[in-house]
Protein backbone atom coordinates (compact mmCIF):
# COMPACT_ATOMS: atom_id res chain seq x y z
CA UNK A 1 0.00 0.00 0.00
CA UNK A 2 1.16 3.52 -0.79
CA UNK A 3 -0.11 6.45 1.31
CA UNK A 4 0.07 10.02 0.02
CA UNK A 5 0.40 12.49 2.87
CA UNK A 6 0.28 16.27 2.98
CA UNK A 7 2.30 18.03 1.63
CA UNK A 8 3.22 15.66 -1.22
CA UNK A 9 4.96 12.96 0.83
CA UNK A 10 4.47 9.30 -0.13
CA UNK A 11 4.98 6.45 2.35
CA UNK A 12 5.04 2.84 1.22
CA UNK A 13 3.69 0.25 3.68
CA UNK A 14 4.66 -3.38 2.89
CA UNK A 15 2.70 -6.43 4.05
CA UNK A 16 4.54 -6.53 7.38
CA UNK A 17 2.99 -3.16 8.25
CA UNK A 18 6.28 -1.35 8.83
CA UNK A 19 6.37 1.95 6.86
CA UNK A 20 9.39 2.56 4.65
CA UNK A 21 11.30 5.85 4.44
CA UNK A 22 9.05 8.66 3.12
CA UNK A 23 9.55 9.98 -0.41
CA UNK A 24 9.04 13.68 -1.09
CA UNK A 25 7.15 14.73 -4.18
CA UNK A 26 5.61 18.01 -5.37
CA UNK A 27 3.96 19.91 -2.48
CA UNK A 28 0.63 19.94 -4.31
CA UNK A 29 0.66 16.27 -5.34
CA UNK A 30 -2.83 14.87 -5.89
CA UNK A 31 -1.87 11.22 -6.51
CA UNK A 32 1.09 8.86 -6.15
CA UNK A 33 1.94 5.35 -7.31
CA UNK A 34 4.86 2.95 -6.87
CA UNK A 35 6.64 0.63 -9.31
CA UNK A 36 8.57 -1.97 -7.30
CA UNK A 37 10.59 -3.27 -10.27
CA UNK A 38 12.21 0.14 -10.78
CA UNK A 39 11.95 1.26 -7.13
CA UNK A 40 10.19 4.31 -8.51
CA UNK A 41 7.58 6.53 -6.88
CA UNK A 42 5.48 8.57 -9.30
CA UNK A 43 3.65 11.82 -8.52
CA UNK A 44 1.16 14.05 -10.37
CA UNK A 45 -0.32 17.32 -9.17
CA UNK A 46 -3.09 18.09 -11.65
CA UNK A 47 -0.71 19.85 -14.04
CA UNK A 48 1.17 18.75 -17.15
CA UNK A 49 4.22 17.26 -15.42
CA UNK A 50 5.04 13.84 -13.98
CA UNK A 51 7.63 13.55 -11.20
CA UNK A 52 9.44 10.22 -10.69
CA UNK A 53 11.68 9.52 -7.70
CA UNK A 54 14.02 6.54 -8.19
CA UNK A 55 14.77 5.08 -4.78
CA UNK A 56 15.57 8.48 -3.32
CA UNK A 57 18.71 8.69 -5.48
CA UNK A 58 17.47 10.85 -8.36
CA UNK A 59 14.35 12.72 -9.43
CA UNK A 60 13.14 13.14 -13.01
CA UNK A 61 10.45 15.55 -14.19
CA UNK A 62 8.69 14.59 -17.42
CA UNK A 63 6.35 16.93 -19.39
CA UNK A 64 2.97 15.37 -20.14
CA UNK A 65 0.86 16.01 -23.26
CA UNK A 66 -2.29 16.27 -21.11
CA UNK A 67 -3.14 17.42 -17.60
CA UNK A 68 -3.05 14.63 -15.01
CA UNK A 69 -4.31 14.40 -11.45
CA UNK A 70 -4.01 10.61 -11.12
CA UNK A 71 -1.37 8.04 -12.04
CA UNK A 72 -1.65 4.24 -12.26
CA UNK A 73 1.18 1.70 -12.65
CA UNK A 74 0.88 -1.54 -14.63
CA UNK A 75 1.36 -4.78 -12.62
CA UNK A 76 4.80 -5.44 -14.15
CA UNK A 77 5.97 -1.93 -13.25
CA UNK A 78 6.99 -1.15 -16.82
CA UNK A 79 4.36 1.43 -17.80
CA UNK A 80 2.27 4.07 -16.09
CA UNK A 81 -0.89 5.85 -17.14
CA UNK A 82 -1.29 9.51 -16.14
CA UNK A 83 -4.81 10.86 -16.47
CA UNK A 84 -7.46 13.11 -14.99
CA UNK A 85 -11.19 12.78 -14.34
CA UNK A 86 -11.88 15.92 -16.36
CA UNK A 87 -9.61 15.04 -19.30
CA UNK A 88 -10.34 13.04 -22.44
CA UNK A 89 -6.71 11.96 -22.87
CA UNK A 90 -4.41 9.52 -21.07
CA UNK A 91 -0.59 9.64 -21.20
CA UNK A 92 1.38 6.37 -21.38
CA UNK A 93 4.81 6.58 -19.70
CA UNK A 94 7.71 4.14 -19.76
CA UNK A 95 8.88 4.17 -16.14
CA UNK A 96 12.46 2.99 -16.66
CA UNK A 97 13.28 5.90 -18.96
CA UNK A 98 10.70 8.43 -17.66
CA UNK A 99 9.56 9.06 -21.24
CA UNK A 100 6.06 9.49 -22.65
CA UNK A 101 5.41 6.66 -25.11
CA UNK A 102 2.23 8.23 -26.46
CA UNK A 103 -1.00 9.99 -25.57
CA UNK A 104 -4.35 8.39 -26.31
CA UNK A 105 -7.52 10.44 -26.69
CA UNK A 106 -11.06 9.35 -25.94
CA UNK A 107 -13.08 11.75 -28.03
CA UNK A 108 -15.26 9.94 -30.56
CA UNK A 109 -19.00 9.21 -30.20
CA UNK A 110 -20.48 7.22 -28.56
CA UNK A 111 -17.52 7.19 -26.19
CA UNK A 112 -16.79 10.91 -26.15
CA UNK A 113 -16.53 11.00 -22.37
CA UNK A 114 -13.93 11.58 -19.71
CA UNK A 115 -12.22 8.73 -17.86
CA UNK A 116 -13.50 7.72 -14.42
CA UNK A 117 -11.22 4.84 -13.34
CA UNK A 118 -8.28 2.78 -14.65
CA UNK A 119 -7.36 -0.87 -14.00
CA UNK A 120 -4.88 -3.38 -15.42
CA UNK A 121 -4.78 -7.08 -16.28
CA UNK A 122 -2.29 -9.14 -18.35
CA UNK A 123 -0.79 -6.60 -20.69
CA UNK A 124 -3.89 -4.44 -21.02
CA UNK A 125 -5.24 -1.30 -19.43
CA UNK A 126 -8.99 -0.85 -18.91
CA UNK A 127 -10.45 2.66 -18.86
CA UNK A 128 -13.93 3.01 -17.40
CA UNK A 129 -15.74 6.01 -18.85
CA UNK A 130 -17.61 8.56 -16.77
CA UNK A 131 -21.15 7.33 -17.47
CA UNK A 132 -20.19 3.70 -16.69
CA UNK A 133 -21.59 2.45 -20.00
CA UNK A 134 -18.27 1.64 -21.70
CA UNK A 135 -14.90 0.19 -20.72
CA UNK A 136 -12.10 0.97 -23.16
CA UNK A 137 -9.45 -1.74 -23.61
CA UNK A 138 -5.91 -0.50 -24.32
CA UNK A 139 -3.25 -2.97 -25.53
CA UNK A 140 -0.06 -2.02 -23.66
CA UNK A 141 2.12 -4.30 -25.79
CA UNK A 142 1.36 -2.13 -28.81
CA UNK A 143 2.11 0.99 -26.82
CA UNK A 144 5.52 -0.31 -25.74
CA UNK A 145 6.44 -0.99 -29.37
CA UNK A 146 5.51 2.55 -30.34
CA UNK A 147 2.51 1.41 -32.35
CA UNK A 148 -0.53 3.71 -31.96
CA UNK A 149 -2.53 2.02 -29.22
CA UNK A 150 -6.12 2.06 -30.45
CA UNK A 151 -8.81 1.91 -27.77
CA UNK A 152 -11.43 -0.81 -28.19
CA UNK A 153 -14.82 -0.06 -26.56
CA UNK A 154 -16.70 -2.74 -24.62
CA UNK A 155 -20.26 -1.83 -23.69
CA UNK A 156 -21.40 -2.97 -20.24
CA UNK A 157 -24.84 -1.32 -19.96
CA UNK A 158 -26.92 1.85 -20.35
CA UNK A 159 -25.46 5.21 -19.24
CA UNK A 160 -25.60 5.98 -15.51
CA UNK A 161 -26.45 9.62 -14.88
CA UNK A 162 -26.96 9.88 -11.13
CA UNK A 163 -24.12 8.06 -9.35
CA UNK A 164 -23.65 9.88 -5.99
CA UNK A 165 -20.52 11.92 -5.39
CA UNK A 166 -17.88 9.80 -3.68
CA UNK A 167 -19.26 6.49 -4.94
CA UNK A 168 -16.80 3.89 -6.16
CA UNK A 169 -14.52 2.30 -7.00
CA UNK A 170 -16.65 0.53 -9.58
CA UNK A 171 -13.78 -0.92 -11.63
CA UNK A 172 -11.37 -3.26 -9.84
CA UNK A 173 -8.39 -5.45 -10.63
CA UNK A 174 -8.78 -8.94 -9.18
CA UNK A 175 -6.09 -11.28 -7.95
CA UNK A 176 -7.34 -14.12 -10.16
CA UNK A 177 -8.17 -11.83 -13.06
CA UNK A 178 -4.61 -10.70 -13.81
CA UNK A 179 -3.56 -13.99 -15.40
CA UNK A 180 -6.81 -14.22 -17.37
CA UNK A 181 -6.70 -10.61 -18.51
CA UNK A 182 -9.95 -9.77 -16.73
CA UNK A 183 -11.21 -6.89 -14.57
CA UNK A 184 -14.59 -6.41 -12.89
CA UNK A 185 -16.82 -3.44 -13.78
CA UNK A 186 -19.85 -2.67 -11.61
CA UNK A 187 -23.02 -1.31 -13.22
CA UNK A 188 -25.23 0.14 -10.46
CA UNK A 189 -28.45 0.32 -12.50
CA UNK A 190 -28.18 -3.35 -13.48
CA UNK A 191 -26.97 -4.38 -9.98
CA UNK A 192 -24.34 -6.53 -11.65
CA UNK A 193 -20.54 -6.75 -11.75
CA UNK A 194 -19.38 -7.73 -15.22
CA UNK A 195 -16.02 -9.36 -16.03
CA UNK A 196 -14.41 -7.43 -18.89
CA UNK A 197 -11.63 -9.32 -20.64
CA UNK A 198 -8.72 -8.24 -22.74
CA UNK A 199 -10.31 -10.18 -25.61
CA UNK A 200 -13.95 -9.20 -24.89
CA UNK A 201 -16.17 -8.41 -27.84
CA UNK A 202 -18.07 -5.16 -28.26
CA UNK A 203 -20.41 -6.02 -25.39
CA UNK A 204 -20.20 -8.15 -22.25
CA UNK A 205 -22.18 -11.35 -21.89
CA UNK A 206 -24.90 -10.88 -19.22
CA UNK A 207 -24.72 -14.53 -18.12
CA UNK A 208 -21.10 -13.99 -17.02
CA UNK A 209 -21.98 -11.23 -14.56
CA UNK A 210 -22.23 -11.43 -10.77
CA UNK A 211 -25.67 -10.27 -9.66
CA UNK A 212 -25.86 -8.17 -6.49
CA UNK A 213 -29.04 -8.51 -4.44
CA UNK A 214 -30.68 -5.85 -2.29
CA UNK A 215 -30.20 -2.11 -2.77
CA UNK A 216 -28.51 -0.34 -5.68
CA UNK A 217 -24.74 -0.98 -5.35
CA UNK A 218 -22.36 1.98 -5.37
CA UNK A 219 -18.90 0.45 -4.88
CA UNK A 220 -16.92 -2.73 -5.37
CA UNK A 221 -13.91 -4.17 -3.51
CA UNK A 222 -12.08 -7.50 -3.56
CA UNK A 223 -10.89 -9.52 -0.60
CA UNK A 224 -7.10 -9.66 -0.51
CA UNK A 225 -6.42 -12.79 -2.53
CA UNK A 226 -8.95 -15.33 -1.26
CA UNK A 227 -10.61 -16.64 1.88
CA UNK A 228 -8.16 -18.62 4.05
CA UNK A 229 -9.27 -21.55 6.21
CA UNK A 230 -8.25 -20.60 9.75
CA UNK A 231 -9.98 -23.57 11.39
CA UNK A 232 -12.25 -26.36 10.13
CA UNK A 233 -15.25 -24.60 8.59
CA UNK A 234 -13.98 -21.11 9.54
CA UNK A 235 -12.63 -18.93 6.75
CA UNK A 236 -10.98 -15.52 6.92
CA UNK A 237 -10.34 -12.64 4.53
CA UNK A 238 -9.67 -8.91 4.70
CA UNK A 239 -10.37 -5.87 2.57
CA UNK A 240 -10.73 -2.09 2.89
CA UNK A 241 -14.19 -0.57 2.47
CA UNK A 242 -14.87 3.12 1.99
CA UNK A 243 -17.82 3.28 4.39
CA UNK A 244 -20.08 1.30 6.67
CA UNK A 245 -23.65 0.16 6.00
CA UNK A 246 -25.09 -2.88 4.19
CA UNK A 247 -22.64 -4.94 2.15
CA UNK A 248 -22.83 -8.16 0.18
CA UNK A 249 -20.12 -10.80 0.03
CA UNK A 250 -19.92 -12.76 -3.23
CA UNK A 251 -17.84 -15.95 -3.16
CA UNK A 252 -17.31 -17.39 -6.61
CA UNK A 253 -15.18 -19.82 -8.55
CA UNK A 254 -15.40 -17.49 -11.56
CA UNK A 255 -17.88 -16.76 -14.37
CA UNK A 256 -20.07 -19.76 -15.07
CA UNK A 257 -18.99 -21.56 -11.88
CA UNK A 258 -20.40 -21.90 -8.37
CA UNK A 259 -21.32 -18.57 -6.75
CA UNK A 260 -22.72 -17.89 -3.28
CA UNK A 261 -23.86 -14.57 -1.78
CA UNK A 262 -24.38 -13.36 1.79
CA UNK A 263 -25.49 -9.94 3.08
CA UNK A 264 -23.99 -8.38 6.21
CA UNK A 265 -23.93 -4.98 7.93
CA UNK A 266 -20.79 -3.06 8.83
CA UNK A 267 -20.75 -0.47 11.62
CA UNK A 268 -19.75 3.12 10.85
CA UNK A 269 -22.35 4.13 8.27
CA UNK A 270 -21.25 7.01 6.01
CA UNK A 271 -17.99 7.39 7.92
CA UNK A 272 -15.03 7.63 5.56
CA UNK A 273 -11.62 6.04 5.99
CA UNK A 274 -12.56 2.93 7.97
CA UNK A 275 -10.38 -0.17 7.80
CA UNK A 276 -12.85 -3.00 8.18
CA UNK A 277 -12.23 -6.69 8.77
CA UNK A 278 -14.69 -9.39 7.79
CA UNK A 279 -14.79 -12.90 9.25
CA UNK A 280 -17.08 -15.49 7.72
mmCIF file of C-alpha atoms in Angstrom:
data_model
loop_
_atom_site.group_PDB
_atom_site.id
_atom_site.type_symbol
_atom_site.label_atom_id
_atom_site.label_comp_id
_atom_site.label_asym_id
_atom_site.label_seq_id
_atom_site.Cartn_x
_atom_site.Cartn_y
_atom_site.Cartn_z
ATOM 1 C CA UNK A 1 0.000 0.000 0.000
ATOM 2 C CA UNK A 2 1.163 3.522 -0.787
ATOM 3 C CA UNK A 3 -0.114 6.445 1.307
ATOM 4 C CA UNK A 4 0.069 10.015 0.015
ATOM 5 C CA UNK A 5 0.403 12.495 2.873
ATOM 6 C CA UNK A 6 0.276 16.270 2.980
ATOM 7 C CA UNK A 7 2.301 18.028 1.627
ATOM 8 C CA UNK A 8 3.223 15.656 -1.218
ATOM 9 C CA UNK A 9 4.958 12.960 0.833
ATOM 10 C CA UNK A 10 4.468 9.298 -0.126
ATOM 11 C CA UNK A 11 4.983 6.454 2.351
ATOM 12 C CA UNK A 12 5.044 2.837 1.222
ATOM 13 C CA UNK A 13 3.691 0.254 3.678
ATOM 14 C CA UNK A 14 4.657 -3.381 2.886
ATOM 15 C CA UNK A 15 2.698 -6.426 4.048
ATOM 16 C CA UNK A 16 4.542 -6.526 7.377
ATOM 17 C CA UNK A 17 2.992 -3.158 8.253
ATOM 18 C CA UNK A 18 6.278 -1.345 8.833
ATOM 19 C CA UNK A 19 6.367 1.948 6.863
ATOM 20 C CA UNK A 20 9.393 2.561 4.649
ATOM 21 C CA UNK A 21 11.297 5.846 4.435
ATOM 22 C CA UNK A 22 9.052 8.663 3.123
ATOM 23 C CA UNK A 23 9.551 9.983 -0.412
ATOM 24 C CA UNK A 24 9.040 13.685 -1.092
ATOM 25 C CA UNK A 25 7.145 14.732 -4.183
ATOM 26 C CA UNK A 26 5.606 18.007 -5.367
ATOM 27 C CA UNK A 27 3.965 19.914 -2.484
ATOM 28 C CA UNK A 28 0.629 19.941 -4.306
ATOM 29 C CA UNK A 29 0.663 16.271 -5.338
ATOM 30 C CA UNK A 30 -2.826 14.874 -5.889
ATOM 31 C CA UNK A 31 -1.869 11.221 -6.512
ATOM 32 C CA UNK A 32 1.092 8.864 -6.145
ATOM 33 C CA UNK A 33 1.941 5.347 -7.315
ATOM 34 C CA UNK A 34 4.858 2.951 -6.866
ATOM 35 C CA UNK A 35 6.644 0.634 -9.314
ATOM 36 C CA UNK A 36 8.571 -1.974 -7.295
ATOM 37 C CA UNK A 37 10.586 -3.274 -10.267
ATOM 38 C CA UNK A 38 12.209 0.138 -10.783
ATOM 39 C CA UNK A 39 11.948 1.259 -7.128
ATOM 40 C CA UNK A 40 10.185 4.309 -8.512
ATOM 41 C CA UNK A 41 7.580 6.529 -6.884
ATOM 42 C CA UNK A 42 5.477 8.573 -9.304
ATOM 43 C CA UNK A 43 3.648 11.823 -8.516
ATOM 44 C CA UNK A 44 1.163 14.047 -10.368
ATOM 45 C CA UNK A 45 -0.324 17.322 -9.166
ATOM 46 C CA UNK A 46 -3.090 18.089 -11.650
ATOM 47 C CA UNK A 47 -0.711 19.850 -14.043
ATOM 48 C CA UNK A 48 1.167 18.755 -17.148
ATOM 49 C CA UNK A 49 4.224 17.257 -15.425
ATOM 50 C CA UNK A 50 5.044 13.838 -13.983
ATOM 51 C CA UNK A 51 7.628 13.547 -11.201
ATOM 52 C CA UNK A 52 9.441 10.220 -10.694
ATOM 53 C CA UNK A 53 11.680 9.522 -7.705
ATOM 54 C CA UNK A 54 14.016 6.542 -8.193
ATOM 55 C CA UNK A 55 14.771 5.075 -4.777
ATOM 56 C CA UNK A 56 15.572 8.477 -3.320
ATOM 57 C CA UNK A 57 18.708 8.692 -5.485
ATOM 58 C CA UNK A 58 17.465 10.847 -8.357
ATOM 59 C CA UNK A 59 14.349 12.716 -9.431
ATOM 60 C CA UNK A 60 13.144 13.138 -13.006
ATOM 61 C CA UNK A 61 10.447 15.546 -14.189
ATOM 62 C CA UNK A 62 8.685 14.588 -17.418
ATOM 63 C CA UNK A 63 6.353 16.925 -19.385
ATOM 64 C CA UNK A 64 2.972 15.367 -20.139
ATOM 65 C CA UNK A 65 0.862 16.006 -23.259
ATOM 66 C CA UNK A 66 -2.292 16.275 -21.106
ATOM 67 C CA UNK A 67 -3.138 17.419 -17.599
ATOM 68 C CA UNK A 68 -3.052 14.628 -15.013
ATOM 69 C CA UNK A 69 -4.312 14.401 -11.449
ATOM 70 C CA UNK A 70 -4.014 10.612 -11.115
ATOM 71 C CA UNK A 71 -1.373 8.044 -12.044
ATOM 72 C CA UNK A 72 -1.655 4.245 -12.264
ATOM 73 C CA UNK A 73 1.178 1.700 -12.653
ATOM 74 C CA UNK A 74 0.880 -1.542 -14.632
ATOM 75 C CA UNK A 75 1.361 -4.778 -12.619
ATOM 76 C CA UNK A 76 4.802 -5.444 -14.147
ATOM 77 C CA UNK A 77 5.965 -1.931 -13.247
ATOM 78 C CA UNK A 78 6.993 -1.150 -16.822
ATOM 79 C CA UNK A 79 4.361 1.427 -17.803
ATOM 80 C CA UNK A 80 2.272 4.066 -16.086
ATOM 81 C CA UNK A 81 -0.888 5.854 -17.139
ATOM 82 C CA UNK A 82 -1.287 9.505 -16.143
ATOM 83 C CA UNK A 83 -4.809 10.864 -16.468
ATOM 84 C CA UNK A 84 -7.458 13.107 -14.993
ATOM 85 C CA UNK A 85 -11.186 12.775 -14.337
ATOM 86 C CA UNK A 86 -11.879 15.921 -16.364
ATOM 87 C CA UNK A 87 -9.612 15.042 -19.300
ATOM 88 C CA UNK A 88 -10.339 13.036 -22.440
ATOM 89 C CA UNK A 89 -6.711 11.955 -22.874
ATOM 90 C CA UNK A 90 -4.406 9.524 -21.070
ATOM 91 C CA UNK A 91 -0.590 9.642 -21.205
ATOM 92 C CA UNK A 92 1.377 6.372 -21.376
ATOM 93 C CA UNK A 93 4.811 6.585 -19.700
ATOM 94 C CA UNK A 94 7.709 4.137 -19.755
ATOM 95 C CA UNK A 95 8.876 4.174 -16.136
ATOM 96 C CA UNK A 96 12.463 2.987 -16.655
ATOM 97 C CA UNK A 97 13.276 5.901 -18.961
ATOM 98 C CA UNK A 98 10.702 8.428 -17.662
ATOM 99 C CA UNK A 99 9.562 9.064 -21.237
ATOM 100 C CA UNK A 100 6.059 9.486 -22.651
ATOM 101 C CA UNK A 101 5.407 6.665 -25.113
ATOM 102 C CA UNK A 102 2.226 8.230 -26.462
ATOM 103 C CA UNK A 103 -1.003 9.986 -25.575
ATOM 104 C CA UNK A 104 -4.351 8.386 -26.306
ATOM 105 C CA UNK A 105 -7.516 10.441 -26.690
ATOM 106 C CA UNK A 106 -11.063 9.345 -25.940
ATOM 107 C CA UNK A 107 -13.082 11.752 -28.026
ATOM 108 C CA UNK A 108 -15.261 9.938 -30.561
ATOM 109 C CA UNK A 109 -18.998 9.205 -30.203
ATOM 110 C CA UNK A 110 -20.480 7.224 -28.558
ATOM 111 C CA UNK A 111 -17.516 7.185 -26.191
ATOM 112 C CA UNK A 112 -16.794 10.913 -26.152
ATOM 113 C CA UNK A 113 -16.528 11.002 -22.371
ATOM 114 C CA UNK A 114 -13.928 11.584 -19.710
ATOM 115 C CA UNK A 115 -12.215 8.728 -17.856
ATOM 116 C CA UNK A 116 -13.501 7.717 -14.422
ATOM 117 C CA UNK A 117 -11.223 4.836 -13.340
ATOM 118 C CA UNK A 118 -8.277 2.782 -14.646
ATOM 119 C CA UNK A 119 -7.364 -0.865 -13.998
ATOM 120 C CA UNK A 120 -4.879 -3.381 -15.417
ATOM 121 C CA UNK A 121 -4.775 -7.078 -16.283
ATOM 122 C CA UNK A 122 -2.286 -9.137 -18.353
ATOM 123 C CA UNK A 123 -0.787 -6.595 -20.693
ATOM 124 C CA UNK A 124 -3.891 -4.443 -21.023
ATOM 125 C CA UNK A 125 -5.235 -1.302 -19.428
ATOM 126 C CA UNK A 126 -8.985 -0.854 -18.909
ATOM 127 C CA UNK A 127 -10.447 2.658 -18.862
ATOM 128 C CA UNK A 128 -13.930 3.010 -17.398
ATOM 129 C CA UNK A 129 -15.736 6.015 -18.848
ATOM 130 C CA UNK A 130 -17.612 8.561 -16.769
ATOM 131 C CA UNK A 131 -21.152 7.333 -17.468
ATOM 132 C CA UNK A 132 -20.186 3.698 -16.687
ATOM 133 C CA UNK A 133 -21.587 2.451 -20.003
ATOM 134 C CA UNK A 134 -18.274 1.638 -21.697
ATOM 135 C CA UNK A 135 -14.901 0.189 -20.717
ATOM 136 C CA UNK A 136 -12.101 0.967 -23.159
ATOM 137 C CA UNK A 137 -9.448 -1.738 -23.609
ATOM 138 C CA UNK A 138 -5.908 -0.496 -24.324
ATOM 139 C CA UNK A 139 -3.249 -2.967 -25.534
ATOM 140 C CA UNK A 140 -0.060 -2.019 -23.663
ATOM 141 C CA UNK A 141 2.121 -4.300 -25.794
ATOM 142 C CA UNK A 142 1.361 -2.127 -28.814
ATOM 143 C CA UNK A 143 2.108 0.991 -26.824
ATOM 144 C CA UNK A 144 5.520 -0.314 -25.744
ATOM 145 C CA UNK A 145 6.443 -0.990 -29.371
ATOM 146 C CA UNK A 146 5.509 2.555 -30.342
ATOM 147 C CA UNK A 147 2.510 1.415 -32.355
ATOM 148 C CA UNK A 148 -0.526 3.707 -31.963
ATOM 149 C CA UNK A 149 -2.535 2.022 -29.222
ATOM 150 C CA UNK A 150 -6.125 2.060 -30.448
ATOM 151 C CA UNK A 151 -8.809 1.912 -27.766
ATOM 152 C CA UNK A 152 -11.432 -0.806 -28.192
ATOM 153 C CA UNK A 153 -14.817 -0.062 -26.563
ATOM 154 C CA UNK A 154 -16.698 -2.745 -24.619
ATOM 155 C CA UNK A 155 -20.256 -1.828 -23.692
ATOM 156 C CA UNK A 156 -21.403 -2.971 -20.240
ATOM 157 C CA UNK A 157 -24.841 -1.324 -19.965
ATOM 158 C CA UNK A 158 -26.919 1.849 -20.347
ATOM 159 C CA UNK A 159 -25.460 5.214 -19.243
ATOM 160 C CA UNK A 160 -25.597 5.980 -15.507
ATOM 161 C CA UNK A 161 -26.455 9.622 -14.884
ATOM 162 C CA UNK A 162 -26.957 9.880 -11.133
ATOM 163 C CA UNK A 163 -24.120 8.065 -9.349
ATOM 164 C CA UNK A 164 -23.655 9.884 -5.994
ATOM 165 C CA UNK A 165 -20.518 11.922 -5.386
ATOM 166 C CA UNK A 166 -17.881 9.801 -3.683
ATOM 167 C CA UNK A 167 -19.262 6.485 -4.944
ATOM 168 C CA UNK A 168 -16.804 3.889 -6.157
ATOM 169 C CA UNK A 169 -14.521 2.301 -6.997
ATOM 170 C CA UNK A 170 -16.652 0.527 -9.577
ATOM 171 C CA UNK A 171 -13.779 -0.915 -11.635
ATOM 172 C CA UNK A 172 -11.372 -3.265 -9.844
ATOM 173 C CA UNK A 173 -8.386 -5.453 -10.627
ATOM 174 C CA UNK A 174 -8.782 -8.937 -9.181
ATOM 175 C CA UNK A 175 -6.085 -11.282 -7.952
ATOM 176 C CA UNK A 176 -7.341 -14.122 -10.158
ATOM 177 C CA UNK A 177 -8.167 -11.834 -13.056
ATOM 178 C CA UNK A 178 -4.612 -10.699 -13.808
ATOM 179 C CA UNK A 179 -3.561 -13.992 -15.400
ATOM 180 C CA UNK A 180 -6.807 -14.218 -17.370
ATOM 181 C CA UNK A 181 -6.703 -10.610 -18.515
ATOM 182 C CA UNK A 182 -9.948 -9.767 -16.727
ATOM 183 C CA UNK A 183 -11.207 -6.892 -14.566
ATOM 184 C CA UNK A 184 -14.594 -6.407 -12.891
ATOM 185 C CA UNK A 185 -16.819 -3.443 -13.779
ATOM 186 C CA UNK A 186 -19.855 -2.674 -11.615
ATOM 187 C CA UNK A 187 -23.015 -1.314 -13.225
ATOM 188 C CA UNK A 188 -25.232 0.141 -10.459
ATOM 189 C CA UNK A 189 -28.452 0.325 -12.496
ATOM 190 C CA UNK A 190 -28.183 -3.350 -13.478
ATOM 191 C CA UNK A 191 -26.973 -4.382 -9.977
ATOM 192 C CA UNK A 192 -24.336 -6.530 -11.652
ATOM 193 C CA UNK A 193 -20.544 -6.755 -11.745
ATOM 194 C CA UNK A 194 -19.381 -7.726 -15.225
ATOM 195 C CA UNK A 195 -16.023 -9.356 -16.028
ATOM 196 C CA UNK A 196 -14.407 -7.426 -18.885
ATOM 197 C CA UNK A 197 -11.635 -9.316 -20.643
ATOM 198 C CA UNK A 198 -8.717 -8.239 -22.742
ATOM 199 C CA UNK A 199 -10.313 -10.175 -25.605
ATOM 200 C CA UNK A 200 -13.946 -9.195 -24.894
ATOM 201 C CA UNK A 201 -16.171 -8.407 -27.837
ATOM 202 C CA UNK A 202 -18.075 -5.156 -28.258
ATOM 203 C CA UNK A 203 -20.407 -6.023 -25.390
ATOM 204 C CA UNK A 204 -20.201 -8.153 -22.248
ATOM 205 C CA UNK A 205 -22.177 -11.354 -21.895
ATOM 206 C CA UNK A 206 -24.902 -10.883 -19.221
ATOM 207 C CA UNK A 207 -24.720 -14.533 -18.125
ATOM 208 C CA UNK A 208 -21.099 -13.993 -17.021
ATOM 209 C CA UNK A 209 -21.978 -11.227 -14.558
ATOM 210 C CA UNK A 210 -22.231 -11.428 -10.775
ATOM 211 C CA UNK A 211 -25.675 -10.266 -9.656
ATOM 212 C CA UNK A 212 -25.858 -8.168 -6.490
ATOM 213 C CA UNK A 213 -29.041 -8.506 -4.441
ATOM 214 C CA UNK A 214 -30.683 -5.850 -2.290
ATOM 215 C CA UNK A 215 -30.199 -2.111 -2.772
ATOM 216 C CA UNK A 216 -28.505 -0.339 -5.678
ATOM 217 C CA UNK A 217 -24.738 -0.979 -5.349
ATOM 218 C CA UNK A 218 -22.358 1.985 -5.373
ATOM 219 C CA UNK A 219 -18.899 0.446 -4.882
ATOM 220 C CA UNK A 220 -16.920 -2.733 -5.372
ATOM 221 C CA UNK A 221 -13.906 -4.171 -3.512
ATOM 222 C CA UNK A 222 -12.078 -7.505 -3.562
ATOM 223 C CA UNK A 223 -10.894 -9.520 -0.601
ATOM 224 C CA UNK A 224 -7.102 -9.662 -0.508
ATOM 225 C CA UNK A 225 -6.423 -12.792 -2.528
ATOM 226 C CA UNK A 226 -8.952 -15.328 -1.256
ATOM 227 C CA UNK A 227 -10.606 -16.642 1.881
ATOM 228 C CA UNK A 228 -8.163 -18.618 4.047
ATOM 229 C CA UNK A 229 -9.270 -21.550 6.207
ATOM 230 C CA UNK A 230 -8.248 -20.605 9.755
ATOM 231 C CA UNK A 231 -9.976 -23.575 11.387
ATOM 232 C CA UNK A 232 -12.252 -26.361 10.127
ATOM 233 C CA UNK A 233 -15.246 -24.595 8.595
ATOM 234 C CA UNK A 234 -13.984 -21.106 9.545
ATOM 235 C CA UNK A 235 -12.630 -18.934 6.747
ATOM 236 C CA UNK A 236 -10.984 -15.524 6.916
ATOM 237 C CA UNK A 237 -10.342 -12.643 4.535
ATOM 238 C CA UNK A 238 -9.673 -8.906 4.700
ATOM 239 C CA UNK A 239 -10.373 -5.871 2.572
ATOM 240 C CA UNK A 240 -10.730 -2.088 2.888
ATOM 241 C CA UNK A 241 -14.187 -0.568 2.473
ATOM 242 C CA UNK A 242 -14.872 3.115 1.991
ATOM 243 C CA UNK A 243 -17.822 3.278 4.389
ATOM 244 C CA UNK A 244 -20.083 1.305 6.668
ATOM 245 C CA UNK A 245 -23.647 0.165 6.002
ATOM 246 C CA UNK A 246 -25.093 -2.875 4.194
ATOM 247 C CA UNK A 247 -22.639 -4.945 2.147
ATOM 248 C CA UNK A 248 -22.834 -8.160 0.184
ATOM 249 C CA UNK A 249 -20.116 -10.804 0.027
ATOM 250 C CA UNK A 250 -19.924 -12.758 -3.233
ATOM 251 C CA UNK A 251 -17.839 -15.948 -3.156
ATOM 252 C CA UNK A 252 -17.309 -17.392 -6.610
ATOM 253 C CA UNK A 253 -15.182 -19.816 -8.550
ATOM 254 C CA UNK A 254 -15.397 -17.491 -11.556
ATOM 255 C CA UNK A 255 -17.877 -16.760 -14.367
ATOM 256 C CA UNK A 256 -20.074 -19.764 -15.065
ATOM 257 C CA UNK A 257 -18.989 -21.558 -11.881
ATOM 258 C CA UNK A 258 -20.403 -21.904 -8.372
ATOM 259 C CA UNK A 259 -21.318 -18.568 -6.754
ATOM 260 C CA UNK A 260 -22.724 -17.892 -3.275
ATOM 261 C CA UNK A 261 -23.864 -14.566 -1.776
ATOM 262 C CA UNK A 262 -24.382 -13.357 1.793
ATOM 263 C CA UNK A 263 -25.485 -9.944 3.085
ATOM 264 C CA UNK A 264 -23.987 -8.377 6.214
ATOM 265 C CA UNK A 265 -23.934 -4.985 7.933
ATOM 266 C CA UNK A 266 -20.791 -3.058 8.829
ATOM 267 C CA UNK A 267 -20.752 -0.468 11.616
ATOM 268 C CA UNK A 268 -19.754 3.122 10.854
ATOM 269 C CA UNK A 269 -22.354 4.125 8.274
ATOM 270 C CA UNK A 270 -21.252 7.015 6.012
ATOM 271 C CA UNK A 271 -17.989 7.393 7.922
ATOM 272 C CA UNK A 272 -15.031 7.631 5.555
ATOM 273 C CA UNK A 273 -11.618 6.041 5.989
ATOM 274 C CA UNK A 274 -12.564 2.934 7.973
ATOM 275 C CA UNK A 275 -10.383 -0.167 7.803
ATOM 276 C CA UNK A 276 -12.853 -3.003 8.184
ATOM 277 C CA UNK A 277 -12.233 -6.694 8.767
ATOM 278 C CA UNK A 278 -14.690 -9.393 7.789
ATOM 279 C CA UNK A 279 -14.790 -12.897 9.251
ATOM 280 C CA UNK A 280 -17.084 -15.492 7.717
#
